[in-house]
C-alpha positions as CSV (number, residue, x, y, z in Angstrom):
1,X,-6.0,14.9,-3.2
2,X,-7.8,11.6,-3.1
3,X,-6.5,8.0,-3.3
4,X,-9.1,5.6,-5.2
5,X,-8.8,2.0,-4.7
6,X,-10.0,-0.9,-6.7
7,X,-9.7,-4.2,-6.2
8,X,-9.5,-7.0,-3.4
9,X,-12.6,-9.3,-2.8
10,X,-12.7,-12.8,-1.6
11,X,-10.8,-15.7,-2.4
12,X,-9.5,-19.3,-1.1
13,X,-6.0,-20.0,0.0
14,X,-4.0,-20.3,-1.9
15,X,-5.6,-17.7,-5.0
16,X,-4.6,-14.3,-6.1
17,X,-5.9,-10.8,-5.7
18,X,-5.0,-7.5,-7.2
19,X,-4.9,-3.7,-5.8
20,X,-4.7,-0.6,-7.3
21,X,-4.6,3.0,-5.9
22,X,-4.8,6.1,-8.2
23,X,-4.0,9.6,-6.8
24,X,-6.1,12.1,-8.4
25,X,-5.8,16.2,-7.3
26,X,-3.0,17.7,-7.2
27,X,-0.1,16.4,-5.0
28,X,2.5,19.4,-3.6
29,X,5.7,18.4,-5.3
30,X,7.7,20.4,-2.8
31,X,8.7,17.2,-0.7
32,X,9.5,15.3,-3.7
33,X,13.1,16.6,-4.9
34,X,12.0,15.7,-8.9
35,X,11.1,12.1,-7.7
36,X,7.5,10.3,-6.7
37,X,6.3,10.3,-3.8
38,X,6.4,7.6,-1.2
39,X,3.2,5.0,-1.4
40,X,2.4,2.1,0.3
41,X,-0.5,-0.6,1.8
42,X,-1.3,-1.0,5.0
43,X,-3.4,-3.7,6.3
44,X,-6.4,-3.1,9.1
45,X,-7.7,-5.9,11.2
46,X,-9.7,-5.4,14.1
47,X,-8.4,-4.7,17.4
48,X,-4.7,-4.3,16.0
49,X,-2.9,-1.5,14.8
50,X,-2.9,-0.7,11.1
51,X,0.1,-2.6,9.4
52,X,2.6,-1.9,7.2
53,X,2.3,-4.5,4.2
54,X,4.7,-3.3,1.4
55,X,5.6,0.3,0.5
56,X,8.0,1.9,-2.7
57,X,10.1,4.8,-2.3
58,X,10.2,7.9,-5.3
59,X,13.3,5.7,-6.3
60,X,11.3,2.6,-6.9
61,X,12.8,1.0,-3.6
62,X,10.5,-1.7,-2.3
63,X,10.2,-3.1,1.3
64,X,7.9,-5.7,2.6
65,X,7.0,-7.0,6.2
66,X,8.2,-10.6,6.6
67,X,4.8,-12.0,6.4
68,X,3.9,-11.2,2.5
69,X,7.8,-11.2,1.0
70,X,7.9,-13.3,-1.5
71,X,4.2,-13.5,-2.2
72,X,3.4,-10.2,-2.5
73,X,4.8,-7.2,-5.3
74,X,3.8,-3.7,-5.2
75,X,5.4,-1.7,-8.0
76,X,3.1,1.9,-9.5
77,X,3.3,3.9,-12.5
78,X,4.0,8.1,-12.3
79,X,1.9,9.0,-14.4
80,X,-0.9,9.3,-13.0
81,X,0.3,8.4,-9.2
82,X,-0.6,4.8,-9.4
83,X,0.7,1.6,-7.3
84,X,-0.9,-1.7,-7.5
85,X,-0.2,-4.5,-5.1
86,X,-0.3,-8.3,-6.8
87,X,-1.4,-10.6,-3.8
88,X,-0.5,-14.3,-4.2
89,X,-0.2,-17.5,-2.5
90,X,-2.8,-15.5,-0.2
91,X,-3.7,-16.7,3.3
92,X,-6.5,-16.5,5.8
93,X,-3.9,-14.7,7.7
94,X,-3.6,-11.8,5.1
95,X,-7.6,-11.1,5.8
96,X,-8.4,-7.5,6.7
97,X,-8.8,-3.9,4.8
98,X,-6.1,-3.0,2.7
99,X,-5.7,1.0,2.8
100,X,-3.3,2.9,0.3
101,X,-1.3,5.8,1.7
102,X,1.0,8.4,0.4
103,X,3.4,10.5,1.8
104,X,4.2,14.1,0.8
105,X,8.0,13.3,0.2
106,X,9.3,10.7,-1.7
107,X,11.3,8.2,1.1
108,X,9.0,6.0,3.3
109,X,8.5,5.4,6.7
110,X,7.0,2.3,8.5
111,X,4.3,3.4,10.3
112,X,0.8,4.2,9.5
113,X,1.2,7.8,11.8
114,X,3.8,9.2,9.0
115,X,1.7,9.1,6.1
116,X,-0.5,12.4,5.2
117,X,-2.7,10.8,2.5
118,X,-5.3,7.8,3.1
119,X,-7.6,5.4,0.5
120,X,-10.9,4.3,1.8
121,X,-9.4,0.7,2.0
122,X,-10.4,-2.6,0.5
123,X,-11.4,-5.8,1.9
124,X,-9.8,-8.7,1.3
125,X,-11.2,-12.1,2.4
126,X,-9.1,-15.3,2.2
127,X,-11.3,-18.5,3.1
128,X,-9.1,-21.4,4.0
């Protein structure tokens, strides 16, 4: 299984970028109970540990760390495995690479060490 990204780039304060993360392979269902599985975004800066930005449950359950809610959505579509995260009002704060992950059951956890399935992560650049 792979997760492709597209998406992210540079932009001012203040702008809007756009993320999108497409499972391709075959994912084992067997976690899953019928539903999707869980996906998120996690966001890499240097010398921190990866973050938790926003993830969606297989029930379509979002959550988002206190720093993006409200300017941030993530949302995805089943068919193929895709979720797309709609950056607004963006900061020089929300810098860094932006990694998709997937887990192999459909509820989430928070942290970067319970997710199974990694993207190659996308820079995003916010100039103030």
């Amino acid at each position: 299984v792979r997760l492709v990204e597209t998406g992210g780039g540079s932009v001012e304060a203040g702008g809007s970028l756009r993320l999108s993360c497409t499972a391709s392979g075959y994912i084992d269902a067997s976690g899953y109970s019928g539903r999707s599985p869980c996906m998120a975004w996690f966001r890499q800066v240097p010398g921190k540990e990866r973050e938790m930005v926003a993830r969606i449950n297989g029930n379509g359950d979002t959550l988002y760390s206190e720093s993006v809610k409200g300017r941030f959505t993530i949302s995805r579509d089943n068919d193929p495995i895709t979720v797309v995260l709609v950056m607004s009002s963006l900061k020089p704060e929300d810098t860094g690479v932006y990694l998709c992950a997937a887990r192999e059951v459909w509820f989430c956890a928070n942290t970067y060490r319970d997710f199974a399935l990694w993207g190659h992560g996308s820079q995003v650049t916010v100039s103030s």
